[in-house]
Amino acid sequence: MKGRILVTGGTGYIGSHTTVELQSAGYEVIIIDNLSNSNVEVLDGIERISGVRPEFIKGDCTDMDCLKSIFEKYPDIKGIINFAASKAVGESVDKPIMYYRNNLNTLYNLLELMPVYGVKGLVFSSSCTVYGEPDENPVTENSPIKKATSPYGNTKQIAEEVIADFIASGVPVKSTLLRYFNPVGAHPSAEIGELPNGVPNNLVPFLTQAAIGIRKELSVFGNDYDTPDGSCIRDFINVVDLAKAHVCALDRMLENPDCESLEIYNLGTGKGVSVLELINAFEKVNGVKVPYKIVGRRTGDIVKVWGDPSKANRILGWKAEISVEETMRTAWNWQLKLRERGVM
Ligand code: UD1
C-alpha cells in the first residue's frame, strides 16, 4: 500500500475515474461526497473495475466537523485530491454565493486541517477556464490568467491564489494545481462514466443523450466563429488519461524531493478539436447519427482553447494517449450501458 488518500467528490465524474487509477496504483482511497451531483451506485462501478470498494463517507466538505471526524478516524491520510465543487457555469451566474460558498469553504476547510493532521499534499482540480479567451494557442502554464467570465471560473482562480498564499506562508504542505481542459468519455469497461443530474450542460453527455433519443437534438452553439469550420475548438481529453495524471502528480508530490511546494500543470492533449469534428468522430466510430442543429452562440463561450501539455509530459512523465475516436466510443458504450441498466 502506498498510503491513504482522501478524495473529495470521489463519486463524481473525474473523481470516480481517479479513484480507480489510485487503487490500481496501490493507494487506499477514502471518498467524501455529498452526492449533490452523483449517486452512491458509482461505488459499485468502482468496485466492479478494481475489485476494491473505497471507503465512503456521505458528507459535505463545507462541514468542518465532518472533515475533522474523518481525519480523526484515519490519522494516516497522506494526501488529498479535491474534486468536490460545483461546476455548472450557467448555474454559477444565477447562484454566485452558492458557488463561492461551496467551492471556497471546502478548500479553506481542507487547507486549515492539512497541517493539523499532518497531511502532506493537496492536488487541486483547476481548469483551463483560468486562461479565458487566450491570445495564443496552445496555452502554457505561463500564459496570462484572464478575468474570469463566470463565478464558477472565478472560484477556480481564487482557489489557485488561496493555495499559493497558503503554501507561501511556509506550512509543511505541498500542492499541485491541475488545469484540466475538456474531460470526456468514460471508463472502457462502461462501469463508470459521466452522469449529470437533469439536462446536461456539457457537450458530450448532451450528444450521447441526443444520439440515444433521450433528447430530441443537440444544439450546436454557433458555426460562425473564426475557426476552420465555424464551431468552437476545445482540447478534449479522455477522462481515464486525465485520471492517470492525478496518480503521477500525487506520486511526485508525496515521494519525490524535487517536487516544489507548489506546481502547476496543464492536462490536455495538445490538440484542438472543433465541436463539429467531435460530432463527426462520434458518428464515424460508432456508426450512429447524432441529431443536431446549429443554433446561436452561447453567451460566455470561449472561441478556441487548447493546451500545451509538455510540462506534464516532461516532469510528471504523463501523456494523454487515448484518441478522440476511441474516447467517443467509450462515451457511447457508457450511454448504452445506462440504457441497458434502465438508468436512462
Ligand atoms: C465549461 C467551462 C470549464 C468547465 C467545464 C465543466 C468555461 C469557459 N468553461 O467548459 O471551465 O470546467 O465547463 O463544466 O467556463 N456545446 C454545444 N452544445 C451543447 C453543449 C456545448 O455546442 O449542448 C459546445 C459549447 O458551445 C462549447 C463546447 O461545446 O463550444 C464545449 O462546451 P462544454 O462541454 O459546456 O464545456 P466548456 O464550455 O468548454
Short mmCIF file of C-alpha atoms and ligand atoms in Angstrom, two decimals:
data_model
loop_
_atom_site.label_atom_id
_atom_site.label_comp_id
_atom_site.label_asym_id
_atom_site.label_seq_id
_atom_site.Cartn_x
_atom_site.Cartn_y
_atom_site.Cartn_z
CA MET A 1 0.00 0.00 0.00
CA LYS A 2 1.27 3.42 -0.94
CA GLY A 3 -0.83 5.20 1.65
CA ARG A 4 -4.25 6.59 2.25
CA ILE A 5 -5.69 9.36 0.10
CA LEU A 6 -8.82 11.38 0.76
CA VAL A 7 -10.69 12.01 -2.47
CA THR A 8 -13.32 14.71 -2.10
CA GLY A 9 -16.05 14.50 -4.69
CA GLY A 10 -14.92 10.96 -5.38
CA THR A 11 -18.24 9.65 -6.68
CA GLY A 12 -18.33 12.35 -9.34
CA TYR A 13 -17.21 12.00 -12.93
CA ILE A 14 -13.49 12.71 -12.66
CA GLY A 15 -13.30 11.62 -9.02
CA SER A 16 -14.59 8.11 -9.72
CA HIS A 17 -12.17 7.52 -12.61
CA THR A 18 -9.31 8.83 -10.49
CA THR A 19 -10.28 6.58 -7.59
CA VAL A 20 -9.96 3.55 -9.88
CA GLU A 21 -6.50 4.63 -11.05
CA LEU A 22 -5.34 5.38 -7.49
CA GLN A 23 -6.46 1.97 -6.34
CA SER A 24 -4.72 0.21 -9.19
CA ALA A 25 -1.55 2.17 -8.38
CA GLY A 26 -1.70 0.87 -4.81
CA TYR A 27 -3.28 3.75 -2.92
CA GLU A 28 -6.08 3.25 -0.45
CA VAL A 29 -8.92 5.66 -1.14
CA ILE A 30 -11.43 7.28 1.18
CA ILE A 31 -14.16 9.18 -0.60
CA ILE A 32 -16.18 12.01 0.85
CA ASP A 33 -19.04 13.20 -1.33
CA ASN A 34 -22.35 14.89 -0.60
CA LEU A 35 -23.91 13.16 -3.65
CA SER A 36 -25.21 16.50 -4.91
CA ASN A 37 -24.31 15.60 -8.48
CA SER A 38 -23.60 11.87 -8.28
CA ASN A 39 -25.04 8.77 -6.71
CA VAL A 40 -23.89 6.06 -4.41
CA GLU A 41 -24.10 3.29 -7.05
CA VAL A 42 -20.91 4.72 -8.53
CA LEU A 43 -19.16 2.84 -5.72
CA ASP A 44 -20.43 -0.44 -7.20
CA GLY A 45 -18.95 0.51 -10.56
CA ILE A 46 -15.60 1.35 -8.98
CA GLU A 47 -15.63 -1.95 -7.11
CA ARG A 48 -16.51 -3.95 -10.22
CA ILE A 49 -13.49 -2.48 -12.02
CA SER A 50 -10.86 -2.54 -9.30
CA GLY A 51 -12.16 -5.26 -7.01
CA VAL A 52 -11.91 -2.86 -4.09
CA ARG A 53 -14.74 -0.84 -2.63
CA PRO A 54 -13.40 2.51 -1.48
CA GLU A 55 -14.29 3.70 2.00
CA PHE A 56 -17.21 6.12 1.56
CA ILE A 57 -18.43 8.94 3.75
CA LYS A 58 -21.55 10.79 2.70
CA GLY A 59 -20.70 14.24 3.85
CA ASP A 60 -20.10 17.80 2.84
CA CYS A 61 -16.63 19.31 2.82
CA THR A 62 -18.03 22.65 3.91
CA ASP A 63 -18.83 20.89 7.20
CA MET A 64 -15.68 21.24 9.26
CA ASP A 65 -16.82 18.78 11.94
CA CYS A 66 -17.44 16.11 9.35
CA LEU A 67 -13.96 16.60 7.88
CA LYS A 68 -12.36 16.56 11.31
CA SER A 69 -14.05 13.31 12.14
CA ILE A 70 -12.55 11.74 9.01
CA PHE A 71 -9.03 12.86 9.90
CA GLU A 72 -9.54 11.67 13.49
CA LYS A 73 -10.68 8.27 12.28
CA TYR A 74 -7.90 7.95 9.67
CA PRO A 75 -4.83 9.69 11.10
CA ASP A 76 -2.63 8.31 8.31
CA ILE A 77 -4.15 10.23 5.39
CA LYS A 78 -1.14 11.30 3.32
CA GLY A 79 -2.75 13.32 0.60
CA ILE A 80 -5.97 14.87 -0.62
CA ILE A 81 -7.37 15.24 -4.10
CA ASN A 82 -10.01 17.92 -4.05
CA PHE A 83 -12.66 17.39 -6.72
CA ALA A 84 -15.61 18.47 -4.57
CA ALA A 85 -17.01 21.55 -6.25
CA SER A 86 -20.00 22.82 -8.17
CA LYS A 87 -19.16 23.22 -11.85
CA ALA A 88 -22.09 24.42 -13.93
CA VAL A 89 -21.11 27.72 -15.50
CA GLY A 90 -24.68 28.95 -16.10
CA GLU A 91 -25.90 28.00 -12.63
CA SER A 92 -22.97 29.86 -11.10
CA VAL A 93 -24.16 33.05 -12.78
CA ASP A 94 -27.60 32.62 -11.18
CA LYS A 95 -26.34 31.47 -7.77
CA PRO A 96 -22.92 33.05 -7.25
CA ILE A 97 -22.93 32.90 -3.47
CA MET A 98 -23.71 29.21 -3.51
CA TYR A 99 -20.71 28.69 -5.81
CA TYR A 100 -18.31 30.80 -3.76
CA ARG A 101 -19.50 29.24 -0.52
CA ASN A 102 -19.36 25.68 -1.70
CA ASN A 103 -16.15 25.76 -3.72
CA LEU A 104 -14.14 28.02 -1.44
CA ASN A 105 -15.28 26.92 2.01
CA THR A 106 -14.43 23.38 1.01
CA LEU A 107 -10.93 24.50 0.14
CA TYR A 108 -10.45 26.64 3.28
CA ASN A 109 -11.50 23.73 5.48
CA LEU A 110 -9.15 21.27 3.81
CA LEU A 111 -6.19 23.65 3.88
CA GLU A 112 -6.75 24.51 7.51
CA LEU A 113 -6.88 20.88 8.55
CA MET A 114 -3.92 19.61 6.49
CA PRO A 115 -1.10 20.80 8.77
CA VAL A 116 -3.11 19.93 11.87
CA TYR A 117 -3.41 16.31 10.80
CA GLY A 118 -0.04 16.02 9.07
CA VAL A 119 -1.45 15.69 5.53
CA LYS A 120 1.44 16.27 3.16
CA GLY A 121 -0.10 17.18 -0.16
CA LEU A 122 -3.14 18.54 -1.95
CA VAL A 123 -3.94 18.02 -5.61
CA PHE A 124 -6.41 20.65 -6.71
CA SER A 125 -8.78 20.39 -9.70
CA SER A 126 -8.40 23.60 -11.58
CA SER A 127 -9.45 24.40 -15.10
CA CYS A 128 -8.31 25.90 -18.37
CA THR A 129 -11.07 28.41 -17.68
CA VAL A 130 -8.36 30.44 -15.88
CA TYR A 131 -6.87 31.31 -19.32
CA GLY A 132 -10.16 32.79 -20.53
CA GLU A 133 -10.04 33.50 -24.28
CA PRO A 134 -6.31 33.07 -24.91
CA ASP A 135 -4.36 35.39 -27.19
CA GLU A 136 -2.43 32.38 -28.46
CA ASN A 137 -2.91 28.62 -28.58
CA PRO A 138 -1.77 26.25 -27.26
CA VAL A 139 -1.69 27.81 -23.80
CA THR A 140 1.19 27.03 -21.47
CA GLU A 141 1.16 27.27 -17.69
CA ASN A 142 2.71 30.73 -18.11
CA SER A 143 0.02 32.08 -20.41
CA PRO A 144 -1.76 35.05 -18.88
CA ILE A 145 -4.64 34.48 -16.49
CA LYS A 146 -7.66 36.38 -17.78
CA LYS A 147 -10.52 37.87 -15.85
CA ALA A 148 -12.99 35.08 -15.12
CA THR A 149 -16.17 35.12 -17.19
CA SER A 150 -18.32 33.37 -14.58
CA PRO A 151 -18.48 32.95 -10.80
CA TYR A 152 -17.58 29.29 -11.36
CA GLY A 153 -14.42 30.29 -13.23
CA ASN A 154 -13.66 32.85 -10.57
CA THR A 155 -13.83 30.21 -7.83
CA LYS A 156 -11.04 28.35 -9.66
CA GLN A 157 -8.90 31.48 -9.96
CA ILE A 158 -9.45 32.47 -6.34
CA ALA A 159 -8.75 28.93 -5.18
CA GLU A 160 -5.43 28.91 -7.05
CA GLU A 161 -4.45 32.18 -5.36
CA VAL A 162 -5.56 31.00 -1.92
CA ILE A 163 -3.49 27.85 -2.29
CA ALA A 164 -0.45 29.84 -3.44
CA ASP A 165 -0.72 32.19 -0.43
CA PHE A 166 -1.17 29.28 1.92
CA ILE A 167 1.91 27.49 0.57
CA ALA A 168 3.92 30.74 0.70
CA SER A 169 3.16 31.02 4.41
CA GLY A 170 5.62 28.18 4.97
CA VAL A 171 3.23 25.42 6.02
CA PRO A 172 4.64 21.88 5.70
CA VAL A 173 2.27 21.15 2.85
CA LYS A 174 2.70 20.82 -0.91
CA SER A 175 0.13 21.43 -3.58
CA THR A 176 -0.24 20.66 -7.26
CA LEU A 177 -2.74 22.57 -9.34
CA LEU A 178 -4.03 20.63 -12.32
CA ARG A 179 -5.64 22.70 -15.04
CA TYR A 180 -7.97 20.40 -16.93
CA PHE A 181 -9.05 21.07 -20.47
CA ASN A 182 -12.30 19.31 -21.50
CA PRO A 183 -12.54 15.84 -19.93
CA VAL A 184 -14.77 13.50 -21.94
CA GLY A 185 -15.52 9.80 -22.42
CA ALA A 186 -15.87 7.03 -19.88
CA HIS A 187 -14.02 4.07 -18.45
CA PRO A 188 -13.53 1.41 -21.18
CA SER A 189 -15.43 -1.10 -19.01
CA ALA A 190 -18.50 1.21 -19.14
CA GLU A 191 -18.86 0.64 -15.39
CA ILE A 192 -18.40 4.34 -14.63
CA GLY A 193 -18.85 7.48 -16.69
CA GLU A 194 -20.40 10.90 -16.69
CA LEU A 195 -23.95 11.09 -15.37
CA PRO A 196 -25.05 14.65 -14.74
CA ASN A 197 -28.32 15.26 -12.93
CA GLY A 198 -31.01 16.69 -15.19
CA VAL A 199 -30.37 18.22 -18.59
CA PRO A 200 -26.64 18.14 -19.35
CA ASN A 201 -24.83 21.46 -19.81
CA ASN A 202 -21.72 19.94 -21.29
CA LEU A 203 -21.33 18.83 -24.86
CA VAL A 204 -20.63 15.09 -24.70
CA PRO A 205 -23.35 13.98 -22.27
CA PHE A 206 -25.85 16.00 -24.29
CA LEU A 207 -24.53 14.50 -27.51
CA THR A 208 -24.83 10.89 -26.30
CA GLN A 209 -28.30 11.55 -24.88
CA ALA A 210 -29.38 13.02 -28.22
CA ALA A 211 -27.88 10.06 -30.08
CA ILE A 212 -29.87 7.58 -27.98
CA GLY A 213 -33.08 9.61 -28.20
CA ILE A 214 -33.37 11.00 -24.68
CA ARG A 215 -33.00 14.50 -26.14
CA LYS A 216 -34.61 15.50 -29.42
CA GLU A 217 -31.45 17.04 -30.81
CA LEU A 218 -28.15 18.55 -29.82
CA SER A 219 -27.90 22.31 -30.23
CA VAL A 220 -24.52 23.31 -31.60
CA PHE A 221 -23.87 26.75 -30.22
CA GLY A 222 -22.63 28.71 -33.20
CA ASN A 223 -20.97 27.91 -36.55
CA ASP A 224 -19.88 31.43 -37.41
CA TYR A 225 -16.80 31.68 -35.23
CA ASP A 226 -13.38 32.47 -36.60
CA THR A 227 -12.35 28.80 -36.78
CA PRO A 228 -11.94 26.50 -39.82
CA ASP A 229 -15.48 25.07 -39.60
CA GLY A 230 -17.00 27.93 -37.63
CA SER A 231 -17.64 25.93 -34.42
CA CYS A 232 -15.69 26.36 -31.17
CA ILE A 233 -12.46 24.48 -30.60
CA ARG A 234 -11.56 22.63 -27.40
CA ASP A 235 -8.93 20.23 -26.13
CA PHE A 236 -10.99 17.12 -25.39
CA ILE A 237 -9.09 14.83 -23.06
CA ASN A 238 -10.04 11.27 -22.22
CA VAL A 239 -11.12 11.02 -18.59
CA VAL A 240 -9.01 7.92 -17.91
CA ASP A 241 -5.92 9.67 -19.27
CA LEU A 242 -6.80 12.60 -17.03
CA ALA A 243 -7.31 10.34 -14.01
CA LYS A 244 -3.86 8.81 -14.51
CA ALA A 245 -2.26 12.24 -14.36
CA HIS A 246 -3.53 12.55 -10.79
CA VAL A 247 -1.63 9.44 -9.78
CA CYS A 248 1.55 10.85 -11.35
CA ALA A 249 1.04 14.18 -9.59
CA LEU A 250 0.42 12.52 -6.25
CA ASP A 251 3.39 10.14 -6.58
CA ARG A 252 5.65 13.08 -7.32
CA MET A 253 4.27 15.24 -4.53
CA LEU A 254 4.48 12.56 -1.88
CA GLU A 255 7.66 10.73 -2.93
CA ASN A 256 9.90 13.00 -4.96
CA PRO A 257 12.02 15.52 -3.04
CA ASP A 258 12.45 17.50 -6.29
CA CYS A 259 8.77 18.40 -6.19
CA GLU A 260 8.32 22.09 -5.46
CA SER A 261 5.86 23.12 -2.79
CA LEU A 262 3.57 24.49 -5.50
CA GLU A 263 3.44 23.12 -9.01
CA ILE A 264 1.02 23.79 -11.86
CA TYR A 265 0.29 21.58 -14.85
CA ASN A 266 -1.91 21.76 -17.91
CA LEU A 267 -3.68 18.49 -18.53
CA GLY A 268 -4.67 18.35 -22.15
CA THR A 269 -3.80 16.55 -25.36
CA GLY A 270 -2.12 19.47 -27.09
CA LYS A 271 -4.63 19.26 -29.94
CA GLY A 272 -7.64 21.40 -30.67
CA VAL A 273 -10.76 19.66 -31.97
CA SER A 274 -13.88 21.54 -33.04
CA VAL A 275 -17.38 20.78 -31.82
CA LEU A 276 -18.37 19.65 -35.34
CA GLU A 277 -15.25 17.50 -35.67
CA LEU A 278 -16.12 15.83 -32.37
CA ILE A 279 -19.64 15.07 -33.56
CA ASN A 280 -18.20 13.60 -36.79
CA ALA A 281 -15.73 11.46 -34.86
CA PHE A 282 -18.58 10.16 -32.70
CA GLU A 283 -20.75 9.31 -35.71
CA LYS A 284 -17.93 7.62 -37.59
CA VAL A 285 -16.57 5.45 -34.80
CA ASN A 286 -19.97 4.36 -33.50
CA GLY A 287 -21.92 4.25 -36.76
CA VAL A 288 -24.65 6.31 -35.11
CA LYS A 289 -26.16 9.59 -36.31
CA VAL A 290 -26.30 12.48 -33.91
CA PRO A 291 -29.40 14.60 -34.49
CA TYR A 292 -28.19 18.18 -34.22
CA LYS A 293 -28.96 21.68 -35.36
CA ILE A 294 -26.89 24.82 -35.44
CA VAL A 295 -28.23 27.50 -33.11
CA GLY A 296 -26.93 30.85 -31.89
CA ARG A 297 -23.76 31.30 -29.87
CA ARG A 298 -23.83 30.54 -26.13
CA THR A 299 -23.07 33.59 -24.03
CA GLY A 300 -19.65 33.49 -22.45
CA ASP A 301 -18.25 30.67 -24.63
CA ILE A 302 -14.55 30.71 -25.36
CA VAL A 303 -13.92 30.50 -29.13
CA LYS A 304 -10.80 28.34 -29.06
CA VAL A 305 -8.55 26.95 -26.40
CA TRP A 306 -6.19 24.03 -26.29
CA GLY A 307 -3.33 23.27 -24.00
CA ASP A 308 0.38 22.66 -24.25
CA PRO A 309 0.87 19.62 -22.00
CA SER A 310 4.66 19.41 -22.46
CA LYS A 311 5.41 20.36 -18.85
CA ALA A 312 3.26 17.48 -17.57
CA ASN A 313 4.79 15.18 -20.21
CA ARG A 314 8.28 16.08 -19.09
CA ILE A 315 8.02 16.41 -15.33
CA LEU A 316 5.12 14.15 -14.42
CA GLY A 317 6.07 11.58 -17.05
CA TRP A 318 2.46 11.59 -18.14
CA LYS A 319 0.92 11.84 -21.59
CA ALA A 320 -2.62 11.70 -22.92
CA GLU A 321 -2.70 8.55 -25.02
CA ILE A 322 -6.27 7.74 -25.97
CA SER A 323 -7.53 9.12 -29.29
CA VAL A 324 -10.62 11.23 -29.61
CA GLU A 325 -12.26 8.44 -31.68
CA GLU A 326 -11.62 5.84 -29.01
CA THR A 327 -12.87 8.29 -26.41
CA MET A 328 -16.12 8.79 -28.33
CA ARG A 329 -16.52 5.03 -28.45
CA THR A 330 -16.30 4.85 -24.66
CA ALA A 331 -18.80 7.71 -24.30
CA TRP A 332 -21.31 5.82 -26.43
CA ASN A 333 -20.74 2.49 -24.69
CA TRP A 334 -21.40 4.21 -21.39
CA GLN A 335 -24.66 5.67 -22.69
CA LEU A 336 -25.69 2.21 -23.96
CA LYS A 337 -24.86 0.71 -20.56
CA LEU A 338 -27.08 3.27 -18.83
CA ARG A 339 -29.92 2.27 -21.14
CA GLU A 340 -29.29 -1.43 -20.50
CA ARG A 341 -29.42 -0.82 -16.78
CA GLY A 342 -32.59 1.23 -17.15
CA VAL A 343 -30.97 4.31 -15.65
CA MET A 344 -31.89 6.50 -18.62
C1 UD1 B 1 -17.02 24.69 -19.30
C2 UD1 B 1 -16.09 25.60 -18.54
C3 UD1 B 1 -14.97 24.80 -17.95
C4 UD1 B 1 -15.56 23.75 -17.05
C5 UD1 B 1 -16.47 22.86 -17.87
C6 UD1 B 1 -17.11 21.84 -16.94
C7 UD1 B 1 -15.64 27.89 -19.14
C8 UD1 B 1 -15.16 28.80 -20.20
N1 UD1 B 1 -15.59 26.61 -19.44
O1 UD1 B 1 -16.27 24.23 -20.42
O2 UD1 B 1 -14.13 25.60 -17.21
O3 UD1 B 1 -14.53 23.01 -16.47
O4 UD1 B 1 -17.48 23.67 -18.48
O5 UD1 B 1 -18.41 22.08 -16.65
O6 UD1 B 1 -16.04 28.31 -18.10
N2 UD1 B 1 -21.69 22.93 -26.78
C9 UD1 B 1 -22.68 22.84 -27.73
N3 UD1 B 1 -23.87 22.31 -27.36
C10 UD1 B 1 -24.14 21.88 -26.08
C11 UD1 B 1 -23.11 21.99 -25.12
C12 UD1 B 1 -21.91 22.53 -25.51
O7 UD1 B 1 -22.50 23.22 -28.90
O8 UD1 B 1 -25.26 21.43 -25.82
C13 UD1 B 1 -20.37 23.49 -27.17
C14 UD1 B 1 -20.03 24.74 -26.41
O9 UD1 B 1 -20.51 25.88 -27.06
C15 UD1 B 1 -18.50 24.67 -26.40
C16 UD1 B 1 -18.20 23.17 -26.41
O10 UD1 B 1 -19.39 22.55 -26.85
O11 UD1 B 1 -18.01 25.24 -27.55
C17 UD1 B 1 -17.83 22.61 -25.06
O12 UD1 B 1 -18.81 23.01 -24.12
P1 UD1 B 1 -18.90 22.41 -22.63
O13 UD1 B 1 -18.87 20.94 -22.70
O14 UD1 B 1 -20.04 23.04 -21.95
O15 UD1 B 1 -17.52 22.84 -21.97
P2 UD1 B 1 -16.82 24.28 -21.88
O16 UD1 B 1 -17.79 25.38 -22.02
O17 UD1 B 1 -15.66 24.24 -22.81
#
